[in-house]
Amino acid sequence: MSNASNWIPPLADIRVIETGMGIASGYAGKLFRDAGAEVIKVEPASGDPLRTWSATGALLGHRPSALFSFLAAGKQSVVGDLSESAIQQLLTTADLVIDDGSLDVDALHSAAPRLVILSVTPFGLSGPLSHRPATDFIVQAECGSIAARGAPDLPPVQAGARTSEWAAGLYGASAALAAVLGVQGGADGAVIDASWMEAMMISTNLFSDPMWSLMKELMGIDPPGAARSVETPSIYPSADGWIGFNTNGPQHAEAFLHLIERPDLVDAGYVMASVRTANRYEFDEWVRQYTTKHTSAEILERAGELRVPTVRVNDGQTVLKEEHLLAREFFAPSADGTFTAPRPHYRIQNERPPLAGAVAELGAGTASVRTVPDLPAVTRSLPLEGLKILDVTCWWAGPSNTQILAAMGADVIHVESIAHADPMRYAAAVMFLDRDQWWELSSFYLGINTNKRGITLDLNNPDGVALAERLVDWADIVVENYTPRVMPKFGLSWERIHELNPRAVMVRQPAFGLDGPWAERVGFAQNMEQMAGMAYLTGYRDQEPLVPRGPGDPLGGAHAAFATLAALARRDATGEGVLVEVPLIEGSLNITAEPVVEFTAYGRLMERDGNRSAHAAPQGLYPCIGEEQWLAISVGTNEQWQSLAALLGDDLRHDASLDTLGGRRNAHDRLDERINAWAAERALDDALASLIAVGVPAAALADPRTIHAHPHFVARGFFEDTPHPVVGSLPIAGMPFRMSGVDRWIFAPAPLMGQHNRDVLGGLLGLDDAHLAALTETGVIGERPAGS
């Protein structure tokens, strides 16, 4: 492990005031604190409720909870009312304020026009749902996440680990850092309105709606039946635990069939996901026949030889024993030694941000009002205007990093080749193989590459590498997400990048990091969710764990965006480019910190519990009249319980044993029976209206395949109709936050293959028509995949 004394905090000149409570605001503030910012947490006299929270019901005594300590370490604590003049002065003289909907952000923005204000709330500050009470479960129900997950013969099931809250804080922090750096460079201040609902939609079902919209437009096909499904292969019991697989492409699927010693299934068509899904029960049994005979270590060794993306499925205890994470010294004790937690998710120049100090006692801070630094005049319309990025990424995690930066104003040039196109072009495009330019019809590629220019360059060809080197000289930032050996194989190592452009920041996003025993292993989102513990917390107790299906990649991209911007701040301060390492797994481990800190602090394991939750009861899905008419209910407070009990019956309302969350958790089976009986007699819309009228958090389970028509998303302009030269107009999700002064995030669709070859190679680099023609002739560039 590198010496933390060499760490140069990139955000040391930034002051953040954190007025929000809970996970979302806390994680946003933590990201800034890890990067060196001064973070002052303003709390009420009773403190942030997380101070006394334990997901397993551990007795805390006088200590703050482990989760609160993880999020708040190194922050100052000031007690005060947000309306007090002293607190208002702190707010107006800061660089950034992080809030949870408690502040009048418009008034604060008027009082301090160059201030950046981040509000992170369940539904955002506008739209028809903005004033409704909500929990993570209700947000998941509204955004379509729950309906997409689970076996068709069981009720749909939530993603565990309160992902929507962590995701919203993360996306909000990335946007806020872009805005703060923008203000320092000539952008105006801004109000950033981040939404749990939008963050969760991006994280777990980004592609479902555009895929079905495309199938409806091109093939006249409507979504059939229930939306939910499970991946196969995915998670299975081994001889000593759980083992997780992922087969994103046919090469992985074929290798997997050899792994389970069933090569006969290759010719039987089981390389195709559709065949495996159609015969899921039989196929899963064949897999179990192999996995249950072998230990996880034996399976991992063989899978590594065959390059099948495979990991252990961990809980909050077993993840601490992962050899790769131990080799990278990723987990570390807290400052007071009471628990173990993940380290920050990135390294700059091989230096990881040091662990923060102890948690401040409530109100122990003595923050003073500072003098507002001089700022340049407003000359930028978007925060990252003028920033130049060479994007050598593929799949999802890398492109989602650069997509965030592009939306915030950066000029991003995405590079692929005709011999090795971005594999996301082929995801969900196989049903269109009989159409011209079928490779332009992937909703996956279309959804994560908006606002970029696109070129082709064969980086296995010296001519292609020479042109890439000229673009490195142009760029402020170079981003890639291959396994560590690939870029050096092209001749584009960090040393070469730095030699070509000493001011360039290079961002590397390998699955498992640049060193350690797993450095060269292939890994995708599902593997991150399995290894980090998200999957272990998702699903029913008597069933195998389920992958949440998505968050590993987009949240890995958002983590990388934050690290990229932090490195940019350091580059701008020192004038020297830096290497940034942002392993995909380490972002996932940070947002799944709770099981680890809970186990190491209290010796208690967090377990998956279907649609129930430690922080709300009763909570679940209840079928109303008709097919797939699911009502989501999540009672987060005692007051909400009294409102629900009044609808269910006076006997429940007067039962003192149900007056606490713990009492209702203990009686959950009995309460579910009553709610099921009540819901079964009602139409979904009627049941929902009754609950909303009395303030009970509730939702109708939304279908992810048509989620662009959700009235709340429509009101907030979250999906944007994006004209595309091949596809036509398609609803594409913008950013999971609104920002003052920005009406829409998507100003250009994802580029066609090689669409900007002439613009970039000719206009930017000055190649003439003859040179471009020669490059096309030799396959260095092109506009169609080789062989198509």
PDB file of N, CA, C and O in Angstrom, residues 99-144:
ATOM      1  N   ASP A  99     -28.089  19.275   0.502  1.00  0.00           N
ATOM      2  CA  ASP A  99     -29.331  19.325   1.269  1.00  0.00           C
ATOM      3  C   ASP A  99     -30.213  18.134   0.909  1.00  0.00           C
ATOM      4  O   ASP A  99     -29.983  17.436  -0.090  1.00  0.00           O
ATOM      5  N   ASP A 100     -31.263  17.934   1.712  1.00  0.00           N
ATOM      6  CA  ASP A 100     -32.198  16.828   1.493  1.00  0.00           C
ATOM      7  C   ASP A 100     -33.627  17.318   1.284  1.00  0.00           C
ATOM      8  O   ASP A 100     -34.578  16.573   1.525  1.00  0.00           O
ATOM      9  N   GLY A 101     -33.778  18.556   0.828  1.00  0.00           N
ATOM     10  CA  GLY A 101     -35.104  19.120   0.627  1.00  0.00           C
ATOM     11  C   GLY A 101     -35.553  20.015   1.753  1.00  0.00           C
ATOM     12  O   GLY A 101     -36.657  20.572   1.695  1.00  0.00           O
ATOM     13  N   SER A 102     -34.726  20.196   2.777  1.00  0.00           N
ATOM     14  CA  SER A 102     -35.105  21.021   3.926  1.00  0.00           C
ATOM     15  C   SER A 102     -34.970  22.516   3.651  1.00  0.00           C
ATOM     16  O   SER A 102     -35.665  23.326   4.258  1.00  0.00           O
ATOM     17  N   LEU A 103     -34.088  22.896   2.754  1.00  0.00           N
ATOM     18  CA  LEU A 103     -33.811  24.303   2.488  1.00  0.00           C
ATOM     19  C   LEU A 103     -34.705  24.853   1.379  1.00  0.00           C
ATOM     20  O   LEU A 103     -35.150  24.112   0.492  1.00  0.00           O
ATOM     21  N   ASP A 104     -34.909  26.157   1.401  1.00  0.00           N
ATOM     22  CA  ASP A 104     -35.500  26.870   0.271  1.00  0.00           C
ATOM     23  C   ASP A 104     -34.353  27.167  -0.690  1.00  0.00           C
ATOM     24  O   ASP A 104     -33.655  28.172  -0.568  1.00  0.00           O
ATOM     25  N   VAL A 105     -34.140  26.267  -1.630  1.00  0.00           N
ATOM     26  CA  VAL A 105     -32.963  26.371  -2.481  1.00  0.00           C
ATOM     27  C   VAL A 105     -33.038  27.578  -3.412  1.00  0.00           C
ATOM     28  O   VAL A 105     -31.998  28.167  -3.757  1.00  0.00           O
ATOM     29  N   ASP A 106     -34.230  27.953  -3.835  1.00  0.00           N
ATOM     30  CA  ASP A 106     -34.347  29.117  -4.715  1.00  0.00           C
ATOM     31  C   ASP A 106     -33.938  30.392  -3.985  1.00  0.00           C
ATOM     32  O   ASP A 106     -33.230  31.239  -4.543  1.00  0.00           O
ATOM     33  N   ALA A 107     -34.371  30.524  -2.729  1.00  0.00           N
ATOM     34  CA  ALA A 107     -33.991  31.707  -1.945  1.00  0.00           C
ATOM     35  C   ALA A 107     -32.489  31.728  -1.702  1.00  0.00           C
ATOM     36  O   ALA A 107     -31.838  32.786  -1.783  1.00  0.00           O
ATOM     37  N   LEU A 108     -31.927  30.561  -1.398  1.00  0.00           N
ATOM     38  CA  LEU A 108     -30.484  30.498  -1.160  1.00  0.00           C
ATOM     39  C   LEU A 108     -29.701  30.812  -2.427  1.00  0.00           C
ATOM     40  O   LEU A 108     -28.683  31.520  -2.386  1.00  0.00           O
ATOM     41  N   HIS A 109     -30.192  30.329  -3.549  1.00  0.00           N
ATOM     42  CA  HIS A 109     -29.525  30.604  -4.825  1.00  0.00           C
ATOM     43  C   HIS A 109     -29.576  32.102  -5.153  1.00  0.00           C
ATOM     44  O   HIS A 109     -28.607  32.666  -5.669  1.00  0.00           O
ATOM     45  N   SER A 110     -30.696  32.737  -4.836  1.00  0.00           N
ATOM     46  CA  SER A 110     -30.807  34.188  -5.065  1.00  0.00           C
ATOM     47  C   SER A 110     -29.837  34.957  -4.171  1.00  0.00           C
ATOM     48  O   SER A 110     -29.245  35.959  -4.582  1.00  0.00           O
ATOM     49  N   ALA A 111     -29.656  34.471  -2.940  1.00  0.00           N
ATOM     50  CA  ALA A 111     -28.764  35.151  -2.005  1.00  0.00           C
ATOM     51  C   ALA A 111     -27.291  34.940  -2.353  1.00  0.00           C
ATOM     52  O   ALA A 111     -26.448  35.789  -2.033  1.00  0.00           O
ATOM     53  N   ALA A 112     -26.977  33.831  -3.020  1.00  0.00           N
ATOM     54  CA  ALA A 112     -25.589  33.518  -3.363  1.00  0.00           C
ATOM     55  C   ALA A 112     -25.553  32.904  -4.756  1.00  0.00           C
ATOM     56  O   ALA A 112     -25.491  31.677  -4.908  1.00  0.00           O
ATOM     57  N   PRO A 113     -25.585  33.746  -5.804  1.00  0.00           N
ATOM     58  CA  PRO A 113     -25.735  33.230  -7.175  1.00  0.00           C
ATOM     59  C   PRO A 113     -24.593  32.337  -7.656  1.00  0.00           C
ATOM     60  O   PRO A 113     -24.796  31.520  -8.552  1.00  0.00           O
ATOM     61  N   ARG A 114     -23.395  32.444  -7.059  1.00  0.00           N
ATOM     62  CA  ARG A 114     -22.284  31.605  -7.527  1.00  0.00           C
ATOM     63  C   ARG A 114     -22.118  30.353  -6.663  1.00  0.00           C
ATOM     64  O   ARG A 114     -21.185  29.570  -6.873  1.00  0.00           O
ATOM     65  N   LEU A 115     -23.009  30.159  -5.718  1.00  0.00           N
ATOM     66  CA  LEU A 115     -23.000  28.967  -4.890  1.00  0.00           C
ATOM     67  C   LEU A 115     -23.583  27.786  -5.669  1.00  0.00           C
ATOM     68  O   LEU A 115     -24.518  27.943  -6.454  1.00  0.00           O
ATOM     69  N   VAL A 116     -23.038  26.607  -5.444  1.00  0.00           N
ATOM     70  CA  VAL A 116     -23.626  25.380  -5.982  1.00  0.00           C
ATOM     71  C   VAL A 116     -24.423  24.720  -4.859  1.00  0.00           C
ATOM     72  O   VAL A 116     -23.915  24.522  -3.749  1.00  0.00           O
ATOM     73  N   ILE A 117     -25.684  24.400  -5.137  1.00  0.00           N
ATOM     74  CA  ILE A 117     -26.578  23.790  -4.158  1.00  0.00           C
ATOM     75  C   ILE A 117     -27.027  22.445  -4.703  1.00  0.00           C
ATOM     76  O   ILE A 117     -27.620  22.377  -5.786  1.00  0.00           O
ATOM     77  N   LEU A 118     -26.735  21.397  -3.972  1.00  0.00           N
ATOM     78  CA  LEU A 118     -27.159  20.052  -4.349  1.00  0.00           C
ATOM     79  C   LEU A 118     -28.289  19.623  -3.423  1.00  0.00           C
ATOM     80  O   LEU A 118     -28.103  19.524  -2.213  1.00  0.00           O
ATOM     81  N   SER A 119     -29.445  19.366  -3.987  1.00  0.00           N
ATOM     82  CA  SER A 119     -30.579  18.828  -3.234  1.00  0.00           C
ATOM     83  C   SER A 119     -30.786  17.384  -3.669  1.00  0.00           C
ATOM     84  O   SER A 119     -30.925  17.100  -4.864  1.00  0.00           O
ATOM     85  N   VAL A 120     -30.786  16.465  -2.694  1.00  0.00           N
ATOM     86  CA  VAL A 120     -30.968  15.043  -2.994  1.00  0.00           C
ATOM     87  C   VAL A 120     -32.206  14.555  -2.250  1.00  0.00           C
ATOM     88  O   VAL A 120     -32.221  14.481  -1.019  1.00  0.00           O
ATOM     89  N   THR A 121     -33.256  14.246  -2.994  1.00  0.00           N
ATOM     90  CA  THR A 121     -34.543  13.862  -2.411  1.00  0.00           C
ATOM     91  C   THR A 121     -35.096  12.634  -3.127  1.00  0.00           C
ATOM     92  O   THR A 121     -34.642  12.291  -4.229  1.00  0.00           O
ATOM     93  N   PRO A 122     -36.087  11.964  -2.545  1.00  0.00           N
ATOM     94  CA  PRO A 122     -36.609  10.746  -3.182  1.00  0.00           C
ATOM     95  C   PRO A 122     -37.117  10.951  -4.602  1.00  0.00           C
ATOM     96  O   PRO A 122     -36.838  10.139  -5.492  1.00  0.00           O
ATOM     97  N   PHE A 123     -37.873  12.025  -4.842  1.00  0.00           N
ATOM     98  CA  PHE A 123     -38.486  12.220  -6.154  1.00  0.00           C
ATOM     99  C   PHE A 123     -38.033  13.496  -6.853  1.00  0.00           C
ATOM    100  O   PHE A 123     -38.523  13.807  -7.939  1.00  0.00           O
ATOM    101  N   GLY A 124     -37.123  14.243  -6.255  1.00  0.00           N
ATOM    102  CA  GLY A 124     -36.753  15.529  -6.824  1.00  0.00           C
ATOM    103  C   GLY A 124     -37.636  16.635  -6.272  1.00  0.00           C
ATOM    104  O   GLY A 124     -38.638  16.382  -5.577  1.00  0.00           O
ATOM    105  N   LEU A 125     -37.279  17.862  -6.582  1.00  0.00           N
ATOM    106  CA  LEU A 125     -37.981  19.024  -6.029  1.00  0.00           C
ATOM    107  C   LEU A 125     -39.214  19.412  -6.833  1.00  0.00           C
ATOM    108  O   LEU A 125     -39.988  20.263  -6.408  1.00  0.00           O
ATOM    109  N   SER A 126     -39.406  18.799  -7.998  1.00  0.00           N
ATOM    110  CA  SER A 126     -40.567  19.116  -8.826  1.00  0.00           C
ATOM    111  C   SER A 126     -41.219  17.829  -9.299  1.00  0.00           C
ATOM    112  O   SER A 126     -40.651  16.743  -9.176  1.00  0.00           O
ATOM    113  N   GLY A 127     -42.413  17.963  -9.869  1.00  0.00           N
ATOM    114  CA  GLY A 127     -43.126  16.796 -10.365  1.00  0.00           C
ATOM    115  C   GLY A 127     -44.215  16.356  -9.412  1.00  0.00           C
ATOM    116  O   GLY A 127     -44.209  16.704  -8.226  1.00  0.00           O
ATOM    117  N   PRO A 128     -45.181  15.580  -9.897  1.00  0.00           N
ATOM    118  CA  PRO A 128     -46.366  15.233  -9.101  1.00  0.00           C
ATOM    119  C   PRO A 128     -46.070  14.398  -7.853  1.00  0.00           C
ATOM    120  O   PRO A 128     -46.876  14.374  -6.928  1.00  0.00           O
ATOM    121  N   LEU A 129     -44.928  13.714  -7.802  1.00  0.00           N
ATOM    122  CA  LEU A 129     -44.608  12.907  -6.631  1.00  0.00           C
ATOM    123  C   LEU A 129     -43.724  13.638  -5.618  1.00  0.00           C
ATOM    124  O   LEU A 129     -43.414  13.083  -4.565  1.00  0.00           O
ATOM    125  N   SER A 130     -43.306  14.854  -5.925  1.00  0.00           N
ATOM    126  CA  SER A 130     -42.240  15.496  -5.156  1.00  0.00           C
ATOM    127  C   SER A 130     -42.567  15.690  -3.682  1.00  0.00           C
ATOM    128  O   SER A 130     -41.661  15.735  -2.851  1.00  0.00           O
ATOM    129  N   HIS A 131     -43.839  15.783  -3.337  1.00  0.00           N
ATOM    130  CA  HIS A 131     -44.198  16.021  -1.936  1.00  0.00           C
ATOM    131  C   HIS A 131     -44.708  14.768  -1.233  1.00  0.00           C
ATOM    132  O   HIS A 131     -45.123  14.843  -0.076  1.00  0.00           O
ATOM    133  N   ARG A 132     -44.673  13.634  -1.912  1.00  0.00           N
ATOM    134  CA  ARG A 132     -45.146  12.405  -1.282  1.00  0.00           C
ATOM    135  C   ARG A 132     -44.079  11.815  -0.366  1.00  0.00           C
ATOM    136  O   ARG A 132     -42.888  11.859  -0.672  1.00  0.00           O
ATOM    137  N   PRO A 133     -44.496  11.221   0.763  1.00  0.00           N
ATOM    138  CA  PRO A 133     -43.527  10.500   1.603  1.00  0.00           C
ATOM    139  C   PRO A 133     -43.044   9.256   0.864  1.00  0.00           C
ATOM    140  O   PRO A 133     -43.782   8.655   0.083  1.00  0.00           O
ATOM    141  N   ALA A 134     -41.805   8.891   1.096  1.00  0.00           N
ATOM    142  CA  ALA A 134     -41.253   7.759   0.348  1.00  0.00           C
ATOM    143  C   ALA A 134     -40.135   7.097   1.126  1.00  0.00           C
ATOM    144  O   ALA A 134     -39.516   7.691   2.013  1.00  0.00           O
ATOM    145  N   THR A 135     -39.893   5.849   0.790  1.00  0.00           N
ATOM    146  CA  THR A 135     -38.721   5.103   1.230  1.00  0.00           C
ATOM    147  C   THR A 135     -38.019   4.582  -0.018  1.00  0.00           C
ATOM    148  O   THR A 135     -38.532   4.698  -1.142  1.00  0.00           O
ATOM    149  N   ASP A 136     -36.862   3.964   0.171  1.00  0.00           N
ATOM    150  CA  ASP A 136     -36.156   3.338  -0.948  1.00  0.00           C
ATOM    151  C   ASP A 136     -37.067   2.358  -1.686  1.00  0.00           C
ATOM    152  O   ASP A 136     -37.051   2.284  -2.917  1.00  0.00           O
ATOM    153  N   PHE A 137     -37.880   1.597  -0.962  1.00  0.00           N
ATOM    154  CA  PHE A 137     -38.755   0.598  -1.575  1.00  0.00           C
ATOM    155  C   PHE A 137     -39.787   1.247  -2.497  1.00  0.00           C
ATOM    156  O   PHE A 137     -40.031   0.770  -3.618  1.00  0.00           O
ATOM    157  N   ILE A 138     -40.394   2.326  -2.046  1.00  0.00           N
ATOM    158  CA  ILE A 138     -41.397   3.008  -2.862  1.00  0.00           C
ATOM    159  C   ILE A 138     -40.750   3.613  -4.099  1.00  0.00           C
ATOM    160  O   ILE A 138     -41.305   3.577  -5.214  1.00  0.00           O
ATOM    161  N   VAL A 139     -39.564   4.164  -3.942  1.00  0.00           N
ATOM    162  CA  VAL A 139     -38.839   4.709  -5.089  1.00  0.00           C
ATOM    163  C   VAL A 139     -38.552   3.604  -6.108  1.00  0.00           C
ATOM    164  O   VAL A 139     -38.729   3.784  -7.317  1.00  0.00           O
ATOM    165  N   GLN A 140     -38.106   2.443  -5.624  1.00  0.00           N
ATOM    166  CA  GLN A 140     -37.853   1.329  -6.538  1.00  0.00           C
ATOM    167  C   GLN A 140     -39.125   0.898  -7.267  1.00  0.00           C
ATOM    168  O   GLN A 140     -39.092   0.542  -8.453  1.00  0.00           O
ATOM    169  N   ALA A 141     -40.249   0.915  -6.557  1.00  0.00           N
ATOM    170  CA  ALA A 141     -41.512   0.537  -7.185  1.00  0.00           C
ATOM    171  C   ALA A 141     -41.910   1.525  -8.273  1.00  0.00           C
ATOM    172  O   ALA A 141     -42.353   1.130  -9.359  1.00  0.00           O
ATOM    173  N   GLU A 142     -41.747   2.811  -8.000  1.00  0.00           N
ATOM    174  CA  GLU A 142     -42.170   3.850  -8.949  1.00  0.00           C
ATOM    175  C   GLU A 142     -41.293   3.895 -10.192  1.00  0.00           C
ATOM    176  O   GLU A 142     -41.775   4.214 -11.283  1.00  0.00           O
ATOM    177  N   CYS A 143     -40.002   3.578 -10.065  1.00  0.00           N
ATOM    178  CA  CYS A 143     -39.101   3.747 -11.214  1.00  0.00           C
ATOM    179  C   CYS A 143     -39.043   2.520 -12.113  1.00  0.00           C
ATOM    180  O   CYS A 143     -38.362   2.529 -13.134  1.00  0.00           O
ATOM    181  N   GLY A 144     -39.739   1.441 -11.747  1.00  0.00           N
ATOM    182  CA  GLY A 144     -39.742   0.240 -12.576  1.00  0.00           C
ATOM    183  C   GLY A 144     -38.708  -0.788 -12.190  1.00  0.00           C
ATOM    184  O   GLY A 144     -38.635  -1.860 -12.796  1.00  0.00           O
TER     185      GLY A 144
END
